[in-house]
Amino acid sequence: MKICVYPGSFDPITNGHLDIIDRASKVFDKLIVAVLVNPGKNPVFTLEERVQLIKDSIGDAPNIEVDSFSGLLIDYMINKNSKIIIKGLRVVTDFEYEFQMALLNKNLNPDIETVFMMTNSKYSYLSSSMIKEIASLGANIDEFVPDIIKNKILDKFNVRKG
Ligand code: PNS
């Protein structure tokens, strides 16, 4: 069984992430969305909130698991019996950072492969940080996150508009 892991901060999940989750879950037998426990990065959403927003967004998907991890990704991969890391690439500027991480992980464990998916062009400019910024300033985020979590995000910034 081909199990892949899609790691990230997901602070919060966006339609861009969901596009990758949807497509990767069709290519692999099982997809694990792994949320990094990253207090150092000072996330706006707690780990529990980030996990719940993902669960709410994906609904009932039999081959998708939502989990969290701390420590090295490659150690988590071994625990989960997975050898495939899934990453989304949006714009050229993502490439250098992702290339570095992929090579580093390859060096740490040569058995683990990083597979990149190009994001849907609709979402190529989308990032969690921009969504947080515009949501906190009261902009409409309808196009960027699923309806089901939109109000939870707006509530976080006290800008729910009904
Ligand atoms: O959504 P992000 O913040 O770009 O995701 C980064 C993530 C979680 C994939 C990366 O920071 C990570 O894998 N962290 C775990 C620690 C680790 O294994 N570091 C070595 C590889 S960079």
Short mmCIF file of C-alpha atoms and ligand atoms in Angstrom, two decimals, residues 7-10 36 41 69 71-74 87 97 101 104-105, ligand 1:
data_model
loop_
_atom_site.label_atom_id
_atom_site.label_comp_id
_atom_site.label_asym_id
_atom_site.label_seq_id
_atom_site.Cartn_x
_atom_site.Cartn_y
_atom_site.Cartn_z
CA PRO A 7 3.36 17.78 6.02
CA GLY A 8 2.91 21.43 6.83
CA SER A 9 1.98 24.12 9.29
CA PHE A 10 -1.54 24.55 7.86
CA LEU A 36 3.64 20.28 12.47
CA LYS A 41 6.76 29.48 14.46
CA PHE A 69 3.85 15.47 14.50
CA GLY A 71 10.50 16.36 15.69
CA LEU A 72 11.99 15.24 12.42
CA LEU A 73 9.66 14.56 9.54
CA ILE A 74 11.66 11.55 8.43
CA LYS A 87 4.65 18.82 -1.37
CA TYR A 97 13.22 26.25 -0.13
CA MET A 101 14.24 20.53 2.26
CA LEU A 104 18.13 17.53 3.29
CA ASN A 105 15.49 14.86 3.92
O1 PNS B 1 3.91 24.56 5.82
P1 PNS B 1 5.39 24.69 6.12
O2 PNS B 1 5.60 25.49 7.38
O3 PNS B 1 6.16 25.24 4.94
O4 PNS B 1 5.92 23.19 6.38
C1 PNS B 1 7.26 22.96 6.73
C2 PNS B 1 7.48 21.51 7.21
C3 PNS B 1 6.52 21.16 8.31
C4 PNS B 1 7.26 20.57 6.05
C5 PNS B 1 8.95 21.43 7.71
O5 PNS B 1 9.22 22.52 8.55
C6 PNS B 1 9.27 20.13 8.44
O6 PNS B 1 9.27 19.07 7.87
N1 PNS B 1 9.53 20.26 9.76
C7 PNS B 1 9.81 19.14 10.63
C8 PNS B 1 11.26 19.15 11.12
C9 PNS B 1 12.18 18.53 10.08
O7 PNS B 1 12.10 17.38 9.75
N2 PNS B 1 13.08 19.36 9.52
C10 PNS B 1 14.02 18.89 8.52
C11 PNS B 1 13.47 19.05 7.12
S1 PNS B 1 13.39 20.77 6.71
#
